[in-house]
DNA sequence: CTGAAAGCGCTAACAG
DNA sequence: CTGTTAGCGCTTTCAG
């Protein structure tokens, strides 16, 4: 029992005493339509409360005006900002967004579904690893896909933040401004290029200042909630614990702060802790996290626009690197008042 | 140039040397089909990598197998959990989910769009106020809608948490277990029934114990990030500030903690602060927030299921109240070890 | 058990 | 400027 009756184009045509093509014309104002007829049609439209069916139109046009957004976990603050970016851009272009937020092992299937069954016009992938062959094939067929935060090795529009640059700025702040030399690192998932780049930046900066990062100072995390805790403990259990800890993301940095506090330590006095991402949580830890901000909303927006562009003309796929900016709060050891920048 | 060629039902039919109706039959296995033909068809399907177009099917069936989820703000941790619930349930039923996360002033329009243009089969609304007349009309036409967290005064499946009960448990903990009598309250948006119920619960408990909540102890917030800060300051500026503060949600409670700390106070020693929702942030403040947990994932899941049910048979719309549970951490004054429950 | 044909709501040539 | 007509890909009677 659920077929609310919506007016169809035929009813509008009948009421306006014109043919359906004329109605279609005023709808899409393509050709010139006589002002009088146009008015009649428009009156009929409003009288009937008519709105064209997006999917009947989709069938005819072979364009669904729907885009798919696939991410491993939308509850992650970092991704949900992106969703907003994609959505706002989508709305502006009269698109709807189907979102798929599924654990990694399901993304491949959803990806396929969205494309084959749902016939989305394009896809935005973030933080997931799709099978390269699958992707390659779609690309070759000219299917518009934008990839965020991953370099998949296929020629698609790719959006990444400057992980190295951002991490480097943060590392320099730690090494130069604060003079730390013994710095630990909590890693993210091993399949994440961002993780590697952040670690490299830290290592480079340290080397440039005559220090190094011993193997035992690099402890494993997963980017996920809770994983910073055991990692931090491991660091704290070392004969000589680090003076500062760089966690691959804010979530783990927050875990690390809790872990330190549980051990009776007071960051940043006893140990400095910094993160990456600048999620909401970062402002609410005690002390607030010094971190690196990623422009996730903008990334989302631009990814959608890239898809749209690819849909219209076949651009050469760009790879854009967005700047990440240092956000200095207090967890690095800076005082609330004397914030450097 | 973006028309990846997908196989159509005709090609499958041709290859299997049957008619398209037969293909359709094996697809939906409705009628009996001869095993041999069935096999031929299935072989053709896999050979061609055929998948039926969801929206061509939608046109014929008048069912899009798409559901709309409308919320004011998906970056709010509380809502994003819900999205996951809706999505998981949707996938299980072979549905896709279009999400609309738009500021309040836009939701009405999106609501209308999703329904008229997108022809979604149903809608889940959370935390928004749609025009009652609009809604009423859709309902009467038998359009399936589930409403979360609002009582819209129309007969639709409604899912709310037991705000009163949850808040009451929290208030009793404050009043009975801790013995507080001077308790301040930071309100949420005035259009939110949850807000009112929470305040009422606090007031009732206080009264039952011979105390009251003076007008100046109720200060305005908006539920949104940052709004707890000025509210808390206002409370702290009072000649006699409260001993404890109940914020209408965790986000504002977190703001309140920061505000207190900025004033040189140390919660919960100098002032207790509690919230509502149990979002991720609640575990990471210092001290961690004592709060009330809402089962948002489950709410989302059940809301979708209600929509689906309404789609099939026309049930009488239920109104289900889900239990909220007290989560005791440290911001109320409990020590980490000696947690009551 | 299977095929032919109509129709879902809309767009897009092609003729007037 | 406007109407006719042929699809878009699928389901569904209605006949065999």
XYZ file of C-alpha atoms (C1' of nucleotides) in Angstrom:
714
model
C 0.000 0.000 0.000
C 2.398 2.629 -1.019
C 1.901 4.166 -4.359
C 1.366 7.828 -3.786
C 0.106 9.089 -7.104
C 2.407 11.605 -8.692
C 1.466 13.462 -11.808
C 3.158 12.317 -14.993
C 4.269 14.260 -17.983
C 1.219 13.038 -19.908
C -1.183 14.508 -17.432
C 0.592 17.806 -17.602
C 0.473 17.707 -21.383
C -3.184 16.885 -21.399
C -4.065 19.625 -18.978
C -2.022 22.199 -20.855
C -3.406 20.915 -24.125
C -0.024 20.382 -25.679
C 2.081 17.354 -26.501
C 4.466 15.799 -24.042
C 7.434 16.967 -26.071
C 6.413 20.523 -25.452
C 6.225 19.844 -21.772
C 9.630 18.267 -21.941
C 10.872 21.373 -23.707
C 9.749 23.795 -21.088
C 11.094 21.474 -18.450
C 14.562 21.509 -19.900
C 14.084 24.762 -21.758
C 15.937 23.572 -24.755
C 14.181 24.924 -27.818
C 12.203 28.077 -28.043
C 8.679 27.641 -26.844
C 5.994 30.208 -27.414
C 5.583 32.301 -24.267
C 1.866 31.596 -24.120
C 2.232 27.843 -24.396
C 5.056 27.937 -21.953
C 2.834 29.685 -19.489
C 0.028 27.205 -19.977
C 2.427 24.362 -19.384
C 3.904 25.933 -16.327
C 0.492 26.548 -14.887
C -0.413 22.938 -15.449
C 2.811 21.882 -13.792
C 2.212 23.856 -10.662
C -1.464 22.979 -10.607
C -0.621 19.301 -10.675
C 2.438 19.638 -8.480
C 4.324 17.813 -11.142
C 7.996 16.923 -10.813
C 9.800 14.819 -13.377
C 10.908 11.384 -12.305
C 14.657 11.368 -12.022
C 14.924 7.754 -12.987
C 12.563 7.729 -15.931
C 14.707 10.549 -17.150
C 17.749 8.530 -16.237
C 16.586 5.672 -18.392
C 16.137 7.894 -21.388
C 19.285 9.891 -20.859
C 21.490 7.079 -19.664
C 22.491 9.290 -16.794
C 21.235 8.696 -13.321
C 22.394 11.935 -11.786
C 23.553 9.876 -8.898
C 27.028 9.539 -7.545
C 28.432 6.913 -5.248
C 30.636 7.658 -2.279
C 32.492 4.720 -0.841
C 34.367 4.830 2.413
C 35.327 2.256 5.017
C 33.809 4.102 7.930
C 31.620 7.129 7.938
C 31.598 7.418 11.706
C 35.182 8.498 11.423
C 35.066 12.275 11.808
C 37.632 12.632 9.118
C 35.427 10.974 6.522
C 32.143 12.490 7.539
C 33.478 15.953 6.800
C 34.295 14.703 3.356
C 30.796 13.425 2.848
C 29.548 16.914 3.467
C 31.911 18.266 0.874
C 30.815 15.747 -1.707
C 27.177 16.279 -0.923
C 27.244 20.032 -1.139
C 28.978 19.872 -4.474
C 26.557 17.208 -5.627
C 23.500 19.202 -4.704
C 24.854 22.192 -6.534
C 25.043 20.036 -9.646
C 21.645 18.508 -9.038
C 23.077 15.166 -8.122
C 22.182 12.775 -5.359
C 24.706 10.816 -3.404
C 24.485 7.184 -2.467
C 26.825 6.470 0.368
C 28.378 3.171 1.163
C 30.200 2.939 4.430
C 31.270 -0.620 4.826
C 34.200 -2.389 6.399
C 37.027 -2.986 3.981
C 36.077 -6.541 3.096
C 32.744 -5.389 1.760
C 33.752 -2.355 -0.198
C 34.698 -4.267 -3.295
C 31.267 -5.756 -3.621
C 29.492 -2.478 -2.981
C 31.728 -0.816 -5.469
C 30.663 -3.271 -8.086
C 27.006 -3.001 -7.193
C 26.898 0.742 -7.298
C 28.390 0.672 -10.709
C 26.520 -2.166 -12.341
C 23.130 -2.187 -10.717
C 22.734 1.320 -9.457
C 24.309 2.781 -12.564
C 25.763 5.691 -10.707
C 27.317 8.252 -13.013
C 30.525 8.292 -11.094
C 32.258 7.198 -7.941
C 34.343 8.787 -5.242
C 36.518 6.368 -3.345
C 38.188 7.279 -0.146
C 40.593 5.378 1.989
C 39.964 2.043 0.368
C 41.949 -0.309 -1.794
C 40.016 -1.611 -4.735
C 41.370 -4.284 -6.955
C 43.551 -2.531 -9.456
C 42.399 -4.597 -12.415
C 38.753 -3.837 -11.800
C 39.495 -0.189 -11.558
C 41.726 -0.159 -14.566
C 39.002 -1.672 -16.657
C 36.404 0.870 -15.608
C 38.789 3.707 -16.228
C 39.506 2.490 -19.709
C 35.830 2.437 -20.436
C 35.742 6.057 -19.422
C 33.883 5.627 -16.177
C 34.516 8.627 -13.930
C 36.136 7.832 -10.635
C 37.963 10.046 -8.211
C 40.233 8.631 -5.587
C 41.029 10.284 -2.304
C 43.915 9.525 -0.037
C 45.321 6.691 -2.064
C 47.567 6.314 -5.038
C 46.082 3.364 -6.793
C 48.508 3.295 -9.646
C 45.852 3.895 -12.257
C 45.278 7.115 -14.149
C 42.356 8.608 -12.237
C 41.868 11.989 -10.660
C 43.536 11.630 -7.305
C 43.355 13.849 -4.270
C 45.842 13.524 -1.518
C 46.993 15.895 1.132
C 50.604 16.767 1.457
C 51.350 14.227 4.121
C 55.050 14.670 3.901
C 54.923 18.439 4.014
C 52.443 18.556 6.843
C 54.286 15.984 8.893
C 57.508 17.773 8.203
C 56.190 21.052 9.536
C 55.042 19.257 12.632
C 58.337 17.420 13.045
C 60.279 20.646 12.660
C 58.182 22.248 15.323
C 59.026 19.383 17.641
C 62.716 19.215 16.778
C 63.575 22.836 16.214
C 61.163 24.844 18.324
C 61.014 22.435 21.214
C 64.389 20.807 20.850
C 63.132 17.231 21.182
C 65.437 14.551 19.829
C 63.974 11.348 21.229
C 60.704 11.088 19.355
C 58.528 8.000 19.138
C 56.081 7.217 16.355
C 52.791 5.319 16.454
C 52.052 3.941 13.010
C 48.771 3.701 11.121
C 47.660 0.863 8.936
C 50.533 -0.513 6.952
C 48.658 -0.230 3.668
C 48.377 3.493 4.038
C 50.821 5.618 2.096
C 50.037 8.561 4.363
C 51.464 6.655 7.258
C 54.747 6.005 5.535
C 55.124 9.573 4.393
C 54.510 10.926 7.842
C 57.108 8.660 9.326
C 59.585 9.548 6.608
C 59.127 13.228 7.273
C 59.815 12.745 10.947
C 62.867 10.653 10.225
C 64.236 13.155 7.712
C 63.889 16.091 10.029
C 65.508 14.203 12.856
C 68.432 13.194 10.644
C 68.938 16.718 9.488
C 69.475 17.557 13.091
C 71.853 14.772 13.823
C 69.359 12.522 15.536
C 67.776 9.269 14.523
C 64.735 7.273 15.352
C 65.594 3.877 16.844
C 63.518 0.862 15.747
C 61.930 0.402 19.138
C 60.564 3.927 18.934
C 58.312 2.943 16.047
C 55.329 1.078 17.459
C 52.331 -0.298 15.575
C 48.852 1.204 15.617
C 45.959 0.825 13.185
C 44.570 4.360 12.890
C 41.520 3.040 14.689
C 40.027 4.024 17.981
C 41.772 2.412 20.883
C 44.843 1.308 19.017
C 46.926 4.176 20.349
C 46.636 2.887 23.866
C 48.721 -0.307 23.705
C 51.143 1.433 21.397
C 51.731 4.178 23.914
C 52.184 1.719 26.733
C 54.793 -0.065 24.705
C 56.673 3.193 24.295
C 56.371 4.023 27.955
C 57.701 0.617 28.936
C 60.967 1.238 27.152
C 64.083 1.640 29.326
C 64.391 5.100 27.931
C 60.975 6.341 26.758
C 60.787 9.120 24.172
C 60.341 12.756 25.109
C 57.706 13.204 22.471
C 55.338 10.939 20.544
C 54.014 11.501 17.052
C 50.898 9.442 16.409
C 49.906 8.840 12.777
C 46.475 10.319 13.509
C 44.593 12.254 16.142
C 42.488 9.359 17.267
C 45.560 7.414 18.321
C 47.134 10.535 19.778
C 44.069 10.915 21.977
C 44.444 7.304 23.046
C 48.082 7.980 23.791
C 47.204 10.912 26.016
C 44.824 8.747 28.001
C 47.402 6.018 28.271
C 50.021 8.446 29.519
C 47.656 9.887 32.041
C 46.730 6.420 33.260
C 50.414 5.904 33.926
C 50.419 8.995 36.082
C 52.157 11.159 33.511
C 50.939 14.626 32.603
C 51.306 15.595 28.977
C 52.906 17.665 27.698
C 54.982 18.240 30.810
C 56.157 14.676 31.135
C 55.818 13.734 27.505
C 54.674 15.585 24.419
C 52.108 13.974 22.119
C 51.006 15.137 18.696
C 48.716 13.802 16.016
C 47.493 14.317 12.473
C 44.103 15.211 10.891
C 42.712 17.844 13.240
C 39.446 16.083 13.887
C 36.981 17.573 16.357
C 38.348 15.446 19.143
C 41.707 17.179 18.837
C 40.408 20.361 20.459
C 38.884 18.529 23.384
C 41.682 16.425 24.742
C 43.645 17.668 27.708
C 45.947 19.130 26.659
C 44.438 20.013 23.289
C 46.310 18.334 20.479
C 48.915 19.953 18.332
C 48.280 18.406 14.958
C 48.130 18.859 11.206
C 44.936 19.932 9.559
C 43.660 18.232 6.426
C 41.090 20.105 4.384
C 38.670 17.191 4.190
C 35.574 19.131 3.270
C 37.375 20.718 0.384
C 38.825 17.420 -0.717
C 35.349 15.970 -0.903
C 34.055 18.884 -2.854
C 36.859 18.798 -5.333
C 36.651 15.074 -5.784
C 33.039 15.380 -6.807
C 33.824 18.171 -9.184
C 36.525 16.076 -10.766
C 34.045 13.294 -11.371
C 31.620 15.692 -12.934
C 34.284 17.114 -15.158
C 35.354 13.681 -16.273
C 31.749 12.981 -17.106
C 31.528 15.876 -19.497
C 34.803 15.958 -21.294
C 37.577 13.514 -20.969
C 40.213 15.442 -19.090
C 43.582 13.994 -18.424
C 43.366 12.788 -14.867
C 45.010 15.198 -12.531
C 46.660 14.339 -9.263
C 46.243 17.159 -6.862
C 48.091 17.514 -3.624
C 46.369 19.678 -1.088
C 48.330 21.510 1.548
C 48.158 20.388 5.138
C 48.619 23.001 7.789
C 50.205 22.885 11.196
C 47.812 23.505 14.061
C 49.619 24.301 17.248
C 47.770 23.763 20.493
C 49.267 22.595 23.739
C 50.083 18.905 23.602
C 53.468 19.670 22.053
C 54.526 21.688 25.036
C 53.563 25.117 23.809
C 51.733 27.175 26.383
C 48.178 28.281 25.644
C 49.243 31.896 25.394
C 52.547 31.633 23.577
C 51.450 29.790 20.492
C 53.878 29.892 17.644
C 52.712 29.446 14.115
C 32.943 10.285 -23.033
C 31.661 8.032 -20.417
C 29.330 5.300 -21.472
C 30.849 2.077 -20.281
C 28.961 -0.599 -22.126
C 27.025 -2.876 -19.853
C 25.223 -5.890 -21.173
C 21.452 -5.599 -21.412
C 18.783 -8.164 -20.999
C 18.398 -8.373 -24.777
C 21.964 -9.398 -25.278
C 21.608 -12.073 -22.680
C 18.441 -13.303 -24.350
C 20.064 -13.377 -27.740
C 23.095 -15.227 -26.522
C 20.999 -17.776 -24.645
C 18.652 -18.033 -27.599
C 15.578 -17.328 -25.568
C 13.249 -14.384 -25.200
C 13.827 -11.593 -22.747
C 10.847 -12.704 -20.716
C 12.594 -15.951 -20.026
C 15.684 -14.131 -18.916
C 13.556 -12.013 -16.660
C 12.056 -15.152 -15.241
C 15.326 -16.738 -14.275
C 16.455 -13.402 -12.889
C 13.541 -13.189 -10.516
C 12.876 -16.911 -10.526
C 9.180 -16.454 -10.610
C 7.718 -19.116 -12.834
C 9.100 -22.487 -13.474
C 11.742 -22.456 -16.131
C 13.090 -25.572 -17.733
C 16.373 -26.485 -16.074
C 18.190 -26.592 -19.382
C 17.022 -23.185 -20.510
C 17.742 -21.839 -17.096
C 21.265 -23.040 -17.338
C 21.728 -21.587 -20.791
C 20.490 -18.263 -19.527
C 22.679 -18.319 -16.487
C 25.704 -19.132 -18.566
C 24.950 -16.217 -20.825
C 24.576 -13.981 -17.815
C 27.926 -14.835 -16.361
C 29.602 -14.815 -19.743
C 28.384 -11.311 -20.377
C 28.829 -10.161 -16.807
C 25.262 -9.013 -16.929
C 23.592 -7.253 -14.024
C 20.101 -5.830 -14.280
C 19.776 -2.089 -14.150
C 18.189 -1.120 -10.887
C 16.469 1.865 -12.326
C 15.120 0.337 -15.510
C 13.643 -2.196 -13.178
C 12.491 0.632 -10.985
C 10.612 2.185 -13.853
C 8.772 -0.988 -14.585
C 8.146 -1.924 -10.995
C 7.537 1.527 -9.626
C 9.961 0.768 -6.873
C 13.389 2.268 -6.806
C 14.856 0.166 -4.039
C 16.301 3.352 -2.709
C 15.718 4.943 0.626
C 16.400 8.491 1.719
C 18.038 9.393 4.989
C 17.691 13.001 6.017
C 19.582 14.549 8.879
C 20.747 18.034 9.719
C 24.357 17.107 10.219
C 26.114 13.889 9.487
C 29.385 15.052 10.996
C 27.683 14.796 14.335
C 28.935 11.536 15.765
C 25.511 10.779 17.065
C 23.977 10.781 13.599
C 26.762 9.054 11.771
C 26.281 5.975 13.913
C 22.691 5.992 12.844
C 23.641 6.143 9.206
C 25.544 2.941 9.669
C 22.529 1.305 11.190
C 20.288 2.372 8.356
C 22.814 1.354 5.772
C 23.442 -2.095 7.125
C 19.744 -2.799 7.266
C 19.330 -1.369 3.791
C 22.021 -3.524 2.289
C 20.492 -6.582 3.836
C 17.264 -5.754 2.020
C 19.059 -4.926 -1.200
C 18.390 -1.247 -0.858
C 20.610 1.735 -1.464
C 20.627 4.796 0.701
C 20.721 8.364 -0.468
C 21.837 10.587 2.330
C 21.013 14.209 2.722
C 22.864 16.034 5.430
C 21.871 19.630 5.148
C 21.403 22.498 7.563
C 17.865 22.787 8.829
C 16.755 25.441 6.380
C 17.485 23.128 3.487
C 16.039 19.895 4.723
C 12.518 20.688 3.669
C 13.545 21.144 0.087
C 15.682 18.020 0.026
C 12.891 16.101 1.603
C 10.622 17.106 -1.187
C 13.181 16.368 -3.870
C 13.995 12.938 -2.617
C 10.385 12.064 -2.638
C 9.223 13.603 -5.889
C 12.204 13.476 -8.159
C 14.259 10.670 -6.751
C 11.212 8.560 -6.082
C 12.766 6.956 -3.069
C 10.646 4.148 -1.695
C 10.756 5.553 1.784
C 12.353 8.073 4.041
C 14.010 8.121 7.423
C 14.021 11.502 9.080
C 16.148 12.252 12.046
C 16.361 15.324 14.190
C 14.526 17.570 11.798
C 11.205 19.318 11.790
C 9.332 18.947 8.546
C 6.188 20.828 7.879
C 3.407 18.826 9.425
C 1.001 19.334 6.559
C 3.462 18.047 3.990
C 4.131 15.019 6.062
C 0.509 14.367 6.820
C -0.276 14.342 3.150
C 2.439 11.860 2.307
C 1.405 9.625 5.125
C -2.153 9.588 3.952
C -1.004 8.528 0.543
C 0.699 5.628 2.197
C 4.243 6.791 1.701
C 6.530 5.067 4.214
C 8.350 7.383 6.536
C 10.048 6.717 9.826
C 10.856 9.484 12.213
C 13.637 9.406 14.746
C 14.010 11.579 17.770
C 10.969 13.711 17.126
C 7.285 13.451 17.777
C 5.832 15.091 14.743
C 2.234 14.658 15.706
C 1.440 12.523 12.700
C 0.828 8.792 12.690
C 4.194 7.497 11.497
C 6.548 4.925 12.929
C 8.508 6.885 15.474
C 11.686 5.985 17.298
C 12.762 7.890 20.321
C 15.010 7.050 23.185
C 13.763 7.244 26.681
C 15.072 10.721 27.313
C 13.197 11.109 30.522
C 14.228 7.770 31.918
C 17.851 8.164 30.924
C 18.091 11.683 32.252
C 16.376 10.590 35.407
C 18.909 7.860 36.054
C 21.649 10.388 35.541
C 19.982 12.961 37.777
C 19.475 10.412 40.503
C 23.114 9.503 40.354
C 23.981 13.148 40.824
C 21.434 13.848 43.537
C 21.381 10.605 45.462
C 24.808 9.054 44.984
C 26.759 12.279 45.019
C 24.427 14.394 47.088
C 24.474 17.413 44.787
C 21.606 19.847 45.185
C 22.728 22.900 43.239
C 22.672 21.619 39.676
C 22.813 23.787 36.571
C 21.463 22.824 33.172
C 22.679 23.783 29.714
C 19.802 23.502 27.264
C 19.747 22.212 23.699
C 17.771 23.668 20.855
C 14.403 24.828 22.052
C 12.582 22.870 19.373
C 13.906 19.599 20.687
C 11.598 17.537 22.841
C 14.578 15.588 24.126
C 15.891 18.733 25.685
C 12.694 19.423 27.554
C 12.388 15.883 28.811
C 15.915 15.852 30.098
C 15.383 19.074 31.968
C 12.109 17.821 33.381
C 13.755 14.683 34.662
C 16.406 16.694 36.423
C 13.824 19.012 37.918
C 11.636 16.150 39.120
C 14.456 14.326 40.819
C 15.605 17.497 42.496
C 12.110 18.259 43.751
C 11.705 14.777 45.113
C 14.690 15.534 47.232
C 13.512 18.874 48.427
C 15.624 20.941 46.091
C 14.763 23.072 43.126
C 16.458 24.438 40.101
C 16.485 28.233 40.086
C 15.855 30.013 36.763
C 19.371 31.375 36.511
C 20.706 27.822 36.647
C 19.118 27.039 33.281
C 21.297 28.558 30.593
C 20.840 28.350 26.841
C 22.895 26.190 24.498
C 22.168 24.903 21.007
C 23.430 21.291 21.102
C 26.106 22.454 18.688
C 29.840 22.481 19.045
C 31.059 25.473 20.973
C 27.725 26.455 22.441
C 28.527 24.895 25.789
C 31.325 27.344 26.374
C 29.436 30.624 26.833
C 26.714 28.745 28.675
C 29.205 27.405 31.166
C 30.787 30.810 31.655
C 27.400 32.228 32.417
C 26.912 29.613 35.092
C 30.353 30.210 36.532
C 29.738 33.953 36.700
C 26.794 33.492 39.013
C 27.214 34.708 42.610
C 26.705 31.155 43.687
C 27.668 28.791 40.865
C 26.229 25.259 40.785
C 28.092 22.268 42.175
C 27.237 20.224 39.136
C 26.223 20.939 35.548
C 24.061 18.770 33.351
C 24.524 19.622 29.691
C 21.816 18.517 27.271
C 24.406 16.673 25.225
C 28.008 15.505 25.366
C 29.296 18.014 22.905
C 28.247 20.888 25.114
C 29.438 19.051 28.215
C 32.865 18.821 26.605
C 32.745 22.549 25.929
C 31.763 23.101 29.527
C 34.753 21.141 30.764
C 37.067 23.264 28.659
C 35.404 26.426 29.872
C 35.767 25.374 33.499
C 39.375 24.506 33.011
C 40.039 27.848 31.348
C 38.708 29.453 34.476
C 41.236 27.523 36.493
C 38.753 24.997 37.824
C 39.380 21.278 37.797
C 36.377 19.080 37.122
C 35.021 17.120 38.803
C 36.781 18.307 41.937
C 35.642 21.898 41.651
C 32.526 21.265 39.636
C 30.906 18.136 38.243
C 29.816 18.073 34.590
C 27.745 15.448 32.846
C 26.280 15.050 29.368
C 24.008 12.934 27.229
C 24.505 10.712 24.119
C 27.787 8.958 24.851
C 29.511 10.010 21.668
C 33.129 9.050 21.105
C 34.320 12.338 22.471
C 32.847 11.478 25.857
C 35.591 8.956 26.591
C 38.355 11.352 25.718
C 37.653 14.426 27.762
C 39.499 14.932 31.021
C 37.845 13.761 33.117
C 35.929 11.324 30.917
C 32.264 12.170 30.796
C 29.580 10.512 32.792
C 26.673 10.421 30.398
C 23.693 8.532 29.036
C 24.095 6.185 26.121
C 21.641 6.176 23.239
C 21.568 3.103 21.003
C 21.883 5.082 17.786
C 23.021 2.267 15.536
C 20.079 0.189 16.571
C 17.691 3.073 16.155
C 18.867 3.512 12.592
C 18.491 -0.143 11.830
C 15.018 -0.351 13.250
C 13.889 2.790 11.519
C 14.811 1.309 8.181
C 13.067 -1.911 8.976
C 9.951 -0.002 9.893
C 9.996 1.722 6.525
C 10.374 -1.562 4.757
C 7.530 -3.079 6.696
C 5.296 -0.143 5.918
C 6.157 -0.643 2.280
C 4.873 -4.173 2.251
C 1.805 -4.153 4.367
C 0.203 -1.174 5.919
C 0.915 -1.648 9.588
C -0.439 0.661 12.175
C 2.437 2.965 12.918
C 4.187 2.054 16.107
C 5.976 4.433 18.402
C 8.882 2.715 20.018
C 10.817 4.037 22.936
C 14.300 2.663 23.265
C 16.038 2.509 26.590
C 18.903 4.835 27.368
C 21.536 3.644 29.761
C 23.626 5.424 32.321
C 27.339 5.419 31.635
C 29.347 6.372 34.649
C 32.836 7.672 34.121
C 34.586 10.331 36.143
C 33.209 13.760 35.366
C 30.451 13.302 37.926
C 32.925 12.898 40.714
C 33.181 9.127 40.749
C 36.718 7.864 40.981
C 38.084 5.723 38.152
C 38.198 2.667 40.345
C 35.015 3.014 42.378
C 32.508 3.178 39.588
C 28.968 2.596 40.614
C 26.458 1.362 38.138
C 7.376 -23.968 -20.074
C 8.126 -19.926 -23.397
C 7.437 -15.874 -26.554
C 5.116 -11.425 -28.145
C 3.803 -7.171 -26.914
C 2.405 -3.453 -24.011
C 3.846 -0.169 -20.803
C 6.634 2.346 -16.821
C 7.890 8.204 -17.603
C 10.849 10.681 -20.097
C 14.037 12.511 -24.064
C 15.336 13.275 -28.799
C 15.406 13.214 -33.495
C 12.376 14.015 -37.294
C 8.739 16.068 -39.513
C 5.618 19.501 -40.085
C 7.214 26.868 -32.621
C 4.924 22.092 -31.919
C 3.483 17.177 -32.487
C 4.769 12.144 -33.655
C 7.417 8.468 -32.802
C 10.968 5.550 -31.466
C 13.485 4.021 -27.937
C 16.060 3.610 -22.765
C 15.984 -1.730 -19.981
C 13.017 -4.191 -17.564
C 8.470 -6.611 -15.893
C 4.187 -8.590 -16.855
C -0.070 -10.029 -18.762
C -1.781 -12.816 -22.403
C -1.382 -16.305 -25.698
C 0.481 -20.232 -27.256
